[in-house]
Short mmCIF file of C-alpha atoms in Angstrom, two decimals:
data_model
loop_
_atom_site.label_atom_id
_atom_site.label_comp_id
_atom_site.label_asym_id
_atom_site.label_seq_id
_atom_site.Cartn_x
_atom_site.Cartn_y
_atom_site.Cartn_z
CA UNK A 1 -19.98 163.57 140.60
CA UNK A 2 -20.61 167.52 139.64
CA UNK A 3 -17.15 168.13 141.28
CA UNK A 4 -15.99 170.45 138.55
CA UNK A 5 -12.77 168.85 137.11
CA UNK A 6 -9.95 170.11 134.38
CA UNK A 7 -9.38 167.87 131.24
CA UNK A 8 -6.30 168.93 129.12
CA UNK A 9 -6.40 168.78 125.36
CA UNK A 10 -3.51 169.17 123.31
CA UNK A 11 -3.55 170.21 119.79
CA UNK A 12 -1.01 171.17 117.18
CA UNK A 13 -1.58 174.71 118.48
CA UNK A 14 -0.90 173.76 122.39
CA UNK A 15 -2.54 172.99 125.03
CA UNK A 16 -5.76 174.22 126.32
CA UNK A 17 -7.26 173.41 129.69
CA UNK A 18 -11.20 172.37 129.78
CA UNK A 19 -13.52 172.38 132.85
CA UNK A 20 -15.74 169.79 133.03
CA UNK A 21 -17.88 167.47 135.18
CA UNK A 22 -17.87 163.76 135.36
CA UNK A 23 -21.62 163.50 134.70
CA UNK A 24 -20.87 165.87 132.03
CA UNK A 25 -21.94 163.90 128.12
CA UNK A 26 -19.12 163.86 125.44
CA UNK A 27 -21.66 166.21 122.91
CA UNK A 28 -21.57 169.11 125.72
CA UNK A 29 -17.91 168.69 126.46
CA UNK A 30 -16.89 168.82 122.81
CA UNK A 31 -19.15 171.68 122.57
CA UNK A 32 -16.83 173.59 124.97
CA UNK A 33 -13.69 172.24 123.21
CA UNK A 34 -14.75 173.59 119.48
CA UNK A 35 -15.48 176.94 121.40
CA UNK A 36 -12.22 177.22 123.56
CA UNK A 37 -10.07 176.39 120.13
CA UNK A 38 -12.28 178.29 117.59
CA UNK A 39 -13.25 175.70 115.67
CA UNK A 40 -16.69 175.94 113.49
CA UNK A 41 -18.86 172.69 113.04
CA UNK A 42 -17.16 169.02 113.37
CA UNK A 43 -14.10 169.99 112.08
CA UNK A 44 -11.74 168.33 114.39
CA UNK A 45 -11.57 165.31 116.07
CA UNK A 46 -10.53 164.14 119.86
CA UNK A 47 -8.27 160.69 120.81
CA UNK A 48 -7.69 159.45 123.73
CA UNK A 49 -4.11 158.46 122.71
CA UNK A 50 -1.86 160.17 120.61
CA UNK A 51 -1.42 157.59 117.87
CA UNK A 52 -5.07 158.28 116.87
CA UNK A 53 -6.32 155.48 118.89
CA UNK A 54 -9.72 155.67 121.22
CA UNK A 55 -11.61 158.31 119.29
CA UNK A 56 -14.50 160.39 121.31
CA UNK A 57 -17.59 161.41 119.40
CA UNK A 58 -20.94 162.84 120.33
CA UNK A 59 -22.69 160.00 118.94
CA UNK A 60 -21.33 158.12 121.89
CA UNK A 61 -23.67 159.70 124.32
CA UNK A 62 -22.37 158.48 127.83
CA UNK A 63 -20.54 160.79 130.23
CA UNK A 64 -17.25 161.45 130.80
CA UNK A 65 -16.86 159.39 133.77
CA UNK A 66 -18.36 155.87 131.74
CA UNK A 67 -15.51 156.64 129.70
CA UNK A 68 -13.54 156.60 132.26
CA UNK A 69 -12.01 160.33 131.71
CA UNK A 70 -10.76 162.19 134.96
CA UNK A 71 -9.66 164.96 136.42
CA UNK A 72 -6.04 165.84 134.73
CA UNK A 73 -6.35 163.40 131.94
CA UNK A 74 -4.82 164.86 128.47
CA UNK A 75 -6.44 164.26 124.84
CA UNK A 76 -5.16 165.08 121.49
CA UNK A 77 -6.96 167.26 119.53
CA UNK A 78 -6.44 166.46 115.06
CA UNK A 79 -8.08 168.93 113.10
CA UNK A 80 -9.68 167.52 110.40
CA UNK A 81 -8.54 169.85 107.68
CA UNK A 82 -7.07 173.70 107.94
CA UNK A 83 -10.46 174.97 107.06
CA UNK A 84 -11.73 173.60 110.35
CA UNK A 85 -10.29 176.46 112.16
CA UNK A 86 -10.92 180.35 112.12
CA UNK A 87 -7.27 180.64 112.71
CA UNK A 88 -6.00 177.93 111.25
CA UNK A 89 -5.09 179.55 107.57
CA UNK A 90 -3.02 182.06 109.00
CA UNK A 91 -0.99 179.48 111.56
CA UNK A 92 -0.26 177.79 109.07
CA UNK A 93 1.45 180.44 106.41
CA UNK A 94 3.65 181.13 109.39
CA UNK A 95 4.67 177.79 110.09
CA UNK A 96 5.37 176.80 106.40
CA UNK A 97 7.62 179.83 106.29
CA UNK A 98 9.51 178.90 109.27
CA UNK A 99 10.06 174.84 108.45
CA UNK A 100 7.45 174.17 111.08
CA UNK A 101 4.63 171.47 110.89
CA UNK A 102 1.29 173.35 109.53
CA UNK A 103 -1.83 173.14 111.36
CA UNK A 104 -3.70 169.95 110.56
CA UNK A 105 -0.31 167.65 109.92
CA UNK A 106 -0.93 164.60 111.35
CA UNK A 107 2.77 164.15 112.39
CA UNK A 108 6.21 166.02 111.82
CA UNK A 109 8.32 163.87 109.88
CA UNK A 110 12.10 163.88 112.30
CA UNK A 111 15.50 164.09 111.18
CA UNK A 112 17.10 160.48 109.97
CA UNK A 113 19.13 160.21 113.11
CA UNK A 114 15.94 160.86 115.50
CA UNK A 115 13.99 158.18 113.77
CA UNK A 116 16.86 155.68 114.24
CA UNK A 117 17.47 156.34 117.45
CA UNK A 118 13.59 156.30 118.59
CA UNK A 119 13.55 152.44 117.52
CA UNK A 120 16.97 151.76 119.60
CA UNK A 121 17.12 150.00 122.57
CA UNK A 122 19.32 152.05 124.08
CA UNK A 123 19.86 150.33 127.46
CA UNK A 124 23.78 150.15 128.64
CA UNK A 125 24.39 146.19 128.77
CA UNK A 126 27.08 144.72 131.74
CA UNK A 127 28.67 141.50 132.17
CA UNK A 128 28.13 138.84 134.77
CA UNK A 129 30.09 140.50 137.73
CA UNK A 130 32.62 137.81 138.59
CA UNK A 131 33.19 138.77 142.56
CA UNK A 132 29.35 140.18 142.84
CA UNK A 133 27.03 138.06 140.78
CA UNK A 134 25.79 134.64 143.09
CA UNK A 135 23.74 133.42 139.92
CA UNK A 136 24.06 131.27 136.90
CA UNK A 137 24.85 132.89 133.50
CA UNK A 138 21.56 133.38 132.38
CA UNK A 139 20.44 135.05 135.46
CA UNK A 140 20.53 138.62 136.18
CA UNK A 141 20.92 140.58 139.69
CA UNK A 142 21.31 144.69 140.48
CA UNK A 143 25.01 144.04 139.88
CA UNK A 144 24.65 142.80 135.90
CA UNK A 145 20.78 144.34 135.32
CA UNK A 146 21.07 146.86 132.07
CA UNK A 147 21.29 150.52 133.13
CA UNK A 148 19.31 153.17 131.15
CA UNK A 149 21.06 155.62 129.21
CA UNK A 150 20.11 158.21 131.20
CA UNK A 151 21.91 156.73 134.35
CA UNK A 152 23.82 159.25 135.82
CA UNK A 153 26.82 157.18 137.78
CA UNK A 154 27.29 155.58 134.58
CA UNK A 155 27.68 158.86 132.55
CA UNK A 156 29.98 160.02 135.22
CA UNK A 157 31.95 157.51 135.48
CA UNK A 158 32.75 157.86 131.95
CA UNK A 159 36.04 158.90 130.80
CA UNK A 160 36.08 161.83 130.60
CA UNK A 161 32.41 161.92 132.52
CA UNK A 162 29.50 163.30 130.55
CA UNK A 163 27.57 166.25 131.97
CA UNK A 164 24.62 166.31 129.74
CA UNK A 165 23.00 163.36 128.97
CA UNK A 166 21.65 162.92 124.94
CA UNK A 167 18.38 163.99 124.16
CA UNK A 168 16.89 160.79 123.12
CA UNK A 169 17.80 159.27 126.87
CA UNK A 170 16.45 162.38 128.19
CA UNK A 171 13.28 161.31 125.72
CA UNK A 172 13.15 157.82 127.52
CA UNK A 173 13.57 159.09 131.25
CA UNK A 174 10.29 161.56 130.46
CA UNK A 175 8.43 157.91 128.40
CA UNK A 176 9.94 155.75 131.07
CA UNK A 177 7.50 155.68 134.02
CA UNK A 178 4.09 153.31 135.01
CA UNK A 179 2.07 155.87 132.38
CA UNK A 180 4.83 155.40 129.23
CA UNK A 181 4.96 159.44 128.82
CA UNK A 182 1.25 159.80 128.45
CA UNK A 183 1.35 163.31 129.37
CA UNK A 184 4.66 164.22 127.90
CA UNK A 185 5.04 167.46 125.92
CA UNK A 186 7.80 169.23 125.44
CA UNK A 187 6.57 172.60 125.36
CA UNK A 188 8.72 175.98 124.17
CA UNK A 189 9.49 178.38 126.83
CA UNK A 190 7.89 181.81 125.97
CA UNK A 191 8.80 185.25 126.78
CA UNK A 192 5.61 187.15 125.07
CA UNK A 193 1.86 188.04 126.38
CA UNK A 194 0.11 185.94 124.81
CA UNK A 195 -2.50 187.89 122.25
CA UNK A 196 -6.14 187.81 122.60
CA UNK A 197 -6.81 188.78 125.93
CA UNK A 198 -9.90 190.94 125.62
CA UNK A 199 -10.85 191.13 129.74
CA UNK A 200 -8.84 194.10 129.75
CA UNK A 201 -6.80 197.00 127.62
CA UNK A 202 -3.39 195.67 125.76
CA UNK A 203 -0.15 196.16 127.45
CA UNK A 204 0.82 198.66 128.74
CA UNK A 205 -2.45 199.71 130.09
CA UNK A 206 -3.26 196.31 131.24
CA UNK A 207 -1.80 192.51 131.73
CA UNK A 208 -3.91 189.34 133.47
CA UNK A 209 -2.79 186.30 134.74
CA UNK A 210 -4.06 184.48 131.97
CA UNK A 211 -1.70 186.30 129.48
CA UNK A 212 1.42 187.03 131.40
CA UNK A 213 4.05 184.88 130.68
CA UNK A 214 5.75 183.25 133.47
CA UNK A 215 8.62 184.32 135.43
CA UNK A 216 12.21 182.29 133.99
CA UNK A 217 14.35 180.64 136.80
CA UNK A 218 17.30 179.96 134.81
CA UNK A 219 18.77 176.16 135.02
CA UNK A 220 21.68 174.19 133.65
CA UNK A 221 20.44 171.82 131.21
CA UNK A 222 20.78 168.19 132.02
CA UNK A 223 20.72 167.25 128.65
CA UNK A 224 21.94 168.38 124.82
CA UNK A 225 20.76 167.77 121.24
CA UNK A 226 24.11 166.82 120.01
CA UNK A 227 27.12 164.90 122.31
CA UNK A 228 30.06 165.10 119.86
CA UNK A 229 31.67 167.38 116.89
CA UNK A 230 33.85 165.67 114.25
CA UNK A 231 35.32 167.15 111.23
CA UNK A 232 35.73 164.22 109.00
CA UNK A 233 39.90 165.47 108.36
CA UNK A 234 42.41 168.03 109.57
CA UNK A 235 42.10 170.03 105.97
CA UNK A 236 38.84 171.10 106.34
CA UNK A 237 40.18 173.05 109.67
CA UNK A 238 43.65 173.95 108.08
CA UNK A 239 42.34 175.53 104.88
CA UNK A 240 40.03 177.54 107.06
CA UNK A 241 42.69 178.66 109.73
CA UNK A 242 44.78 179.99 106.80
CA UNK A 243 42.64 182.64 106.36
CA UNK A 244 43.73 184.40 110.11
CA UNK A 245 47.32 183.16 109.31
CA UNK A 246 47.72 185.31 106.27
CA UNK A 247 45.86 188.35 107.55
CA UNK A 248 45.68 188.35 111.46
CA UNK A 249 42.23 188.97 111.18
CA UNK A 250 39.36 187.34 112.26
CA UNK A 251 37.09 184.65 110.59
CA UNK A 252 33.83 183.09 110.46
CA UNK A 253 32.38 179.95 108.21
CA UNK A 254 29.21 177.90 108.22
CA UNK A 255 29.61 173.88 108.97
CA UNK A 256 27.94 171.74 106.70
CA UNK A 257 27.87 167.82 107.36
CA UNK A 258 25.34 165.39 108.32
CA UNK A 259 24.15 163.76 111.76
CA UNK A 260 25.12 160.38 112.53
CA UNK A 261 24.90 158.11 115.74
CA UNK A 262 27.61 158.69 119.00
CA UNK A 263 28.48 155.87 120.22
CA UNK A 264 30.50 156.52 122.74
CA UNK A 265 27.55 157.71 124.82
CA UNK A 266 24.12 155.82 124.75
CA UNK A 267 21.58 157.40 122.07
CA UNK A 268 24.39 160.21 121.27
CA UNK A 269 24.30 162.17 118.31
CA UNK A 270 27.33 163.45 116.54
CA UNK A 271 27.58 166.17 114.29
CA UNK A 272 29.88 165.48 111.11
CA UNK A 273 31.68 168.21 109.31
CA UNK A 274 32.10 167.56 105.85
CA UNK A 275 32.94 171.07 104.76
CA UNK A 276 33.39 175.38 105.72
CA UNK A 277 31.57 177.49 103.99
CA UNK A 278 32.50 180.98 104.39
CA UNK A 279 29.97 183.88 103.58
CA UNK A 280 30.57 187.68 103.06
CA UNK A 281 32.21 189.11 105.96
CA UNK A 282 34.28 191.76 107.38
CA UNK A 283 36.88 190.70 110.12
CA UNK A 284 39.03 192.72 111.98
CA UNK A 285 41.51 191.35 115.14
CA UNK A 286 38.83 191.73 117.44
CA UNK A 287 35.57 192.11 115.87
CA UNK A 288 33.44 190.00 113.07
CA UNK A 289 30.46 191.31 110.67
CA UNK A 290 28.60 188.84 109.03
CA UNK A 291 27.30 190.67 105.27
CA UNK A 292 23.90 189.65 103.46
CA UNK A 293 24.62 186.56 101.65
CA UNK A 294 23.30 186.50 97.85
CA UNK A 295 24.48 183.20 97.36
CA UNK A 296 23.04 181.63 100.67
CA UNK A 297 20.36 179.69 99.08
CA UNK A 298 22.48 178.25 96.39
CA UNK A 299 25.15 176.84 98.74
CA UNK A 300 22.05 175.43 101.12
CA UNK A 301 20.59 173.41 97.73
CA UNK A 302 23.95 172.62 96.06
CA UNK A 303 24.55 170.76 99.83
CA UNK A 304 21.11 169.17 100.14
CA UNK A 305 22.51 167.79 96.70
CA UNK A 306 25.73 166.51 98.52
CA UNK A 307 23.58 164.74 101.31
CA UNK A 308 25.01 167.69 103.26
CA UNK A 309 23.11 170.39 105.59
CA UNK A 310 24.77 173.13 107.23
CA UNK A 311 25.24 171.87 110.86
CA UNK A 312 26.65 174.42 112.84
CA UNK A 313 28.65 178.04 112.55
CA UNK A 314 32.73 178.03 113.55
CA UNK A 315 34.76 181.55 114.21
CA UNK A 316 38.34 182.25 115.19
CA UNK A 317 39.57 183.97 118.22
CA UNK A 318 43.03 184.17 117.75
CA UNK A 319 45.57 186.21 119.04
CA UNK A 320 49.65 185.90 118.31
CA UNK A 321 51.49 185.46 121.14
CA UNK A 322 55.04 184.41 119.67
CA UNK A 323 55.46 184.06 116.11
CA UNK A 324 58.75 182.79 116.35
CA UNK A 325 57.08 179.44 117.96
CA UNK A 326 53.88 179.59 116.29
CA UNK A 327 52.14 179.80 119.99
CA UNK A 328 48.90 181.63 120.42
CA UNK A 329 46.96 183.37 123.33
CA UNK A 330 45.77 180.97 125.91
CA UNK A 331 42.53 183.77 125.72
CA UNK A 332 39.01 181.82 127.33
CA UNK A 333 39.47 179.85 130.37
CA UNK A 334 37.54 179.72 133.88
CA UNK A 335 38.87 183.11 135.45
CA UNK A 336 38.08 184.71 131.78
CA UNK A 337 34.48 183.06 129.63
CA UNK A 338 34.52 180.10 126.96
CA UNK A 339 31.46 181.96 125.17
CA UNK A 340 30.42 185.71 125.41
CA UNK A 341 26.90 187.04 126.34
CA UNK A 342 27.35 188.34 122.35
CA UNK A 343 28.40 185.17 121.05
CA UNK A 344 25.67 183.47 122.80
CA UNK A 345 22.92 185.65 121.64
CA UNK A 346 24.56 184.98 117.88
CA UNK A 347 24.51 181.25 118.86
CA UNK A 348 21.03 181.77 120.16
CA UNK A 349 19.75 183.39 117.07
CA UNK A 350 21.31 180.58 114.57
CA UNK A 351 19.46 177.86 116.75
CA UNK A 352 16.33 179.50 116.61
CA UNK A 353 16.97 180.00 112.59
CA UNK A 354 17.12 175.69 112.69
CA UNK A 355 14.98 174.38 114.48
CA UNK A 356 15.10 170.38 115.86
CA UNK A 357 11.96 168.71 113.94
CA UNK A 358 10.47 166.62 117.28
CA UNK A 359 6.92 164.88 117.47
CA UNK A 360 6.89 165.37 121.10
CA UNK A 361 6.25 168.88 120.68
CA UNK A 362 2.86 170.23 120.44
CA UNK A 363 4.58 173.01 118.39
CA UNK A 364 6.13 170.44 116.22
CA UNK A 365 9.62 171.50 117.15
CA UNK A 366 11.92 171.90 120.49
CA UNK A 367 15.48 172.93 120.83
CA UNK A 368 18.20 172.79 117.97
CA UNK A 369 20.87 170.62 116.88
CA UNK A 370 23.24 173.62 115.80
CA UNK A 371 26.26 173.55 116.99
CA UNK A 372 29.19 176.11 117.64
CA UNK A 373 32.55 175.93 117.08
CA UNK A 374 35.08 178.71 118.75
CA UNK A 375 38.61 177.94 117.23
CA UNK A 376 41.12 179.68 120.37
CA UNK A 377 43.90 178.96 122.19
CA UNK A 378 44.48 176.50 124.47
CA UNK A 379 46.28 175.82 127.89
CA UNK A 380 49.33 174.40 125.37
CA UNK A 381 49.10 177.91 123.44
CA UNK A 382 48.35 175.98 120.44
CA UNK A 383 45.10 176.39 118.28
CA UNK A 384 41.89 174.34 119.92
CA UNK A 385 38.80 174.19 118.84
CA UNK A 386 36.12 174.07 121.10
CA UNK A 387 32.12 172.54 120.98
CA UNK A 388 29.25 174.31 122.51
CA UNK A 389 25.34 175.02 122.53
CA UNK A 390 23.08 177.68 124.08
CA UNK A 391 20.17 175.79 126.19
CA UNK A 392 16.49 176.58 125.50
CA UNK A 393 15.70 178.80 127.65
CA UNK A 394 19.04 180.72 126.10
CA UNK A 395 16.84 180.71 122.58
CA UNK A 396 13.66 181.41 124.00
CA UNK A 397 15.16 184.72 125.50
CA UNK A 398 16.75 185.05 122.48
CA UNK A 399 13.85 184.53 119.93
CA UNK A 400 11.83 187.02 121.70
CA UNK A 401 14.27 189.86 122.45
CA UNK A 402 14.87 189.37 126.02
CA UNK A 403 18.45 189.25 126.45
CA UNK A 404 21.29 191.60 125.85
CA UNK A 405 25.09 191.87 125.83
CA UNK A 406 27.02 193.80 128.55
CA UNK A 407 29.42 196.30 126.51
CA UNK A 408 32.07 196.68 129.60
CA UNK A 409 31.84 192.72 130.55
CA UNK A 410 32.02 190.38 127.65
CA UNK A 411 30.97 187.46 130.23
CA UNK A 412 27.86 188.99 131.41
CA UNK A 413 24.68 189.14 129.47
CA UNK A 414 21.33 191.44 131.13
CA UNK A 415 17.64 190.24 130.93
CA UNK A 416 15.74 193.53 129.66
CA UNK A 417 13.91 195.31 131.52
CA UNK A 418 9.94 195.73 130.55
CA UNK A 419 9.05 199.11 128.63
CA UNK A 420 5.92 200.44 127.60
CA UNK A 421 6.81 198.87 124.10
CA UNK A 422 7.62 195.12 125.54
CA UNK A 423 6.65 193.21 128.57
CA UNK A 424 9.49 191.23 129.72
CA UNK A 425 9.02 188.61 132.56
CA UNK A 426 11.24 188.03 135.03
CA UNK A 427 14.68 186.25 134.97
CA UNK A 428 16.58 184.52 137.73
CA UNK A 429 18.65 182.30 138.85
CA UNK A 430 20.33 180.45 141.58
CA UNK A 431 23.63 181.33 143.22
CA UNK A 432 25.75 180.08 146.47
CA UNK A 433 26.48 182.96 148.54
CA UNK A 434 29.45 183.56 150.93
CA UNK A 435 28.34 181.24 153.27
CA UNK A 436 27.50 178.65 151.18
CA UNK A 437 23.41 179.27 150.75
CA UNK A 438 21.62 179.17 148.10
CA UNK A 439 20.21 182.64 146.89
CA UNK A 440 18.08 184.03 143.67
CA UNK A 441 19.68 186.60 141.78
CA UNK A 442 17.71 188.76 138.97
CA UNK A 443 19.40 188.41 135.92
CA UNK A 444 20.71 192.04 135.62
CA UNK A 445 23.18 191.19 135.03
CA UNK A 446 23.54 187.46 134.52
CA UNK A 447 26.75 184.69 134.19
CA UNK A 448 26.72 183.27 130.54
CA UNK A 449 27.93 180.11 132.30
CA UNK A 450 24.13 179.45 132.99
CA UNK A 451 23.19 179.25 129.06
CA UNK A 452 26.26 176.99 127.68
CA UNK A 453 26.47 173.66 127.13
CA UNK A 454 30.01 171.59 125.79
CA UNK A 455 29.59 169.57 123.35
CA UNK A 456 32.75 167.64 122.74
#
């Protein structure tokens, strides 16, 4: 019973890790919470659930183990007001400035679309198999059962198949097992020592295990915050386009719409383009400056007016190829890029700029819902307009300065390398060799490819 054992506690700041025994009494172990988050007095209090439910309090008086708390067990941590925290005041003037949730929120409030979807069902319904099902019509068998939306011969059997599942299936397949996501959290990748590391000197005389951050094996993302762009009719494109077809040069605009339900996918989200806004800019044939924008807060309220928000950013690559026909160059394909290491740093930094408002989070937010449009030419040398996203880990390196455009290789991007101004942790990731293994590569430099994600 003295076996020493780690309890997890998550707060709205993140999640700390407690030793403990099981003989241990609740007055002792909160004792060694308040002092591991900073907290002065009772101000704070600890759930067993994260709904609030199954509160722990010193006046209990048993030990850990009547309570039946064990080794790798997580509970949630609600201050009890933002004075309850040394470090609480200044947390949360930073998150207030950056549309996060402030320290002591009892919940984030989510985007429309995210609460609707939560309370969906969600599960992909079949009919009685006529040549497979041996059962009456109210009976059910592996042939008729309801898939979940995150069933993967299902979303590639779609037409045309679906790489990334939506976010809210990706929700349920973390919530679906025996413990109902219990110890989900969605935590933010990050690239920075963490501060307050006093066991040794600050970087770059010293670094600990306890403040590195973690080496970054870079992944394609399974899944993506929105399935589908629509722009609710061909004007809104045209009058934007008209811009490159008067001057040749190119042109960039902000997308303002709202988020509605994708149907065409289970728990999809599709991002609606109502209207192009399009800020101070200079634009050449092959280059793009976005100016300071006086007027950006104006547009953003005059929208929120409209029922609008601005959704995603769209910019023309367009080159002439025969102005006789009206064809264009067929420009980004697979032996070229669809997004440069530039573009997807730009991409990266918008995301960043809006957040995706998510309870799961102990941060309060994870990923974005911004979207990018690139209008280019197609196989049919006519104007297309593709969908993408950066993943995560694409913003994380982004948000903390980590990533960098090739000048000689618009395709390639190159993880930093650490200086005595800026520790930098390792990036990798996973290649097939000549004879078809599978090797790490350090990211210097690094295929874009590994950061995109179409959105359709």
């Amino acid at each position: 019973l003295s076996t020493p054992q780690i309890i997890r506690v998550q707060s709205p700041d993140g999640v700390k890790r407690i030793t403990a025994t099981k003989r241990e009494t609740v007055a002792t172990f909160l004792k060694k919470v308040a002092k591991e988050f900073g907290f002065r007095n009772n101000g704070f209090s600890v759930y067993t659930n994260r709904n609030r439910t199954g509160e722990i309090t010193a006046s209990q008086n048993k030990s850990l183990n009547l309570l039946k708390i064990k080794h790798g067990d997580m509970l949630f941590l609600y201050p009890s007001s933002p004075a309850g925290s040394s470090t609480s005041s200044e947390t949360m003037d930073t998150s207030v400035s950056q549309g996060l949730r402030p320290v002591g929120a009892p919940q984030v409030v989510e985007d429309e679309i995210d609460q609707y979807l939560s309370k969906q069902d969600g599960k992909i319904y079949r009919n009685r198999d006529q040549q497979l099902c041996r059962h009456g019509p109210l009976g059910k068998c592996v042939h008729c059962v309801p898939l979940e939306p995150f069933d993967e011969d299902y979303l590639n059997h779609l037409e045309p198949p679906v790489k990334h599942m939506s976010f809210h299936a990706y929700i349920r397949k973390l919530t679906g097992g025996a413990d109902k996501g219990k110890f989900v959290a969605l935590e933010n990748i990050s690239c920075k020592i963490k501060s307050g590391c006093e066991g040794h000197p600050p970087w770059p005389e010293g670094i600990c295990t306890k403040c590195q951050p973690s080496a970054i094996t870079l992944n394609r993302q399974k899944y993506r915050h929105v399935d589908n762009i629509m722009f609710e009719n061909h004007t809104i494109a045209d009058r934007f386009l008209d811009f490159w077809r008067k001057t040749g040069n190119q042109h960039l605009g902000y997308l303002y719409g709202r988020y509605t339900e994708h149907k065409d996918i289970p728990l999809g989200i599709r991002a609606e383009v109502a209207a192009i806004y399009e800020p101070p800019q200079i634009g050449t044939q092959n280059s793009l400056e976005i100016l300071e924008d006086p007027k950006a807060e104006v547009v953003d309220e005059i929208a929120a007016k409209l029922g609008l928000r601005k959704v995603g950013w769209i910019f023309t690559d367009l080159v002439s190829e025969d102005t006789r026909k009206g064809t264009v160059r067929y420009s980004r394909n697979k032996d070229t890029y669809y997004l440069s290491a530039e573009e997807c740093i730009t991409a990266g930094n918008f995301q960043n700029q809006q957040p995706n408002i998510c309870r799961l989070s102990p941060d309060g937010h994870f990923g974005s819902k911004f979207v990018t449009v690139v209008a280019t030419g197609g196989p049919d040398n006519q104007v297309h307009f593709e969908g993408y996203q950066v993943s995560n880990q694409c913003m994380a390196l982004v948000r903390d300065e980590c990533l960098l455009p090739c000048r000689d290789a618009p395709e390639l991007g190159y993880a930093k390398e650490s200086s005595s101004e800026q520790y930098v942790p390792d990036v990798f990731y996973k290649d097939i060799d000549k004879f078809g293994n599978e090797i790490t590569q350090l990211a210097r430099p690094l295929p874009v490819e590994y950061l995109i994600i179409d959105v359709s």
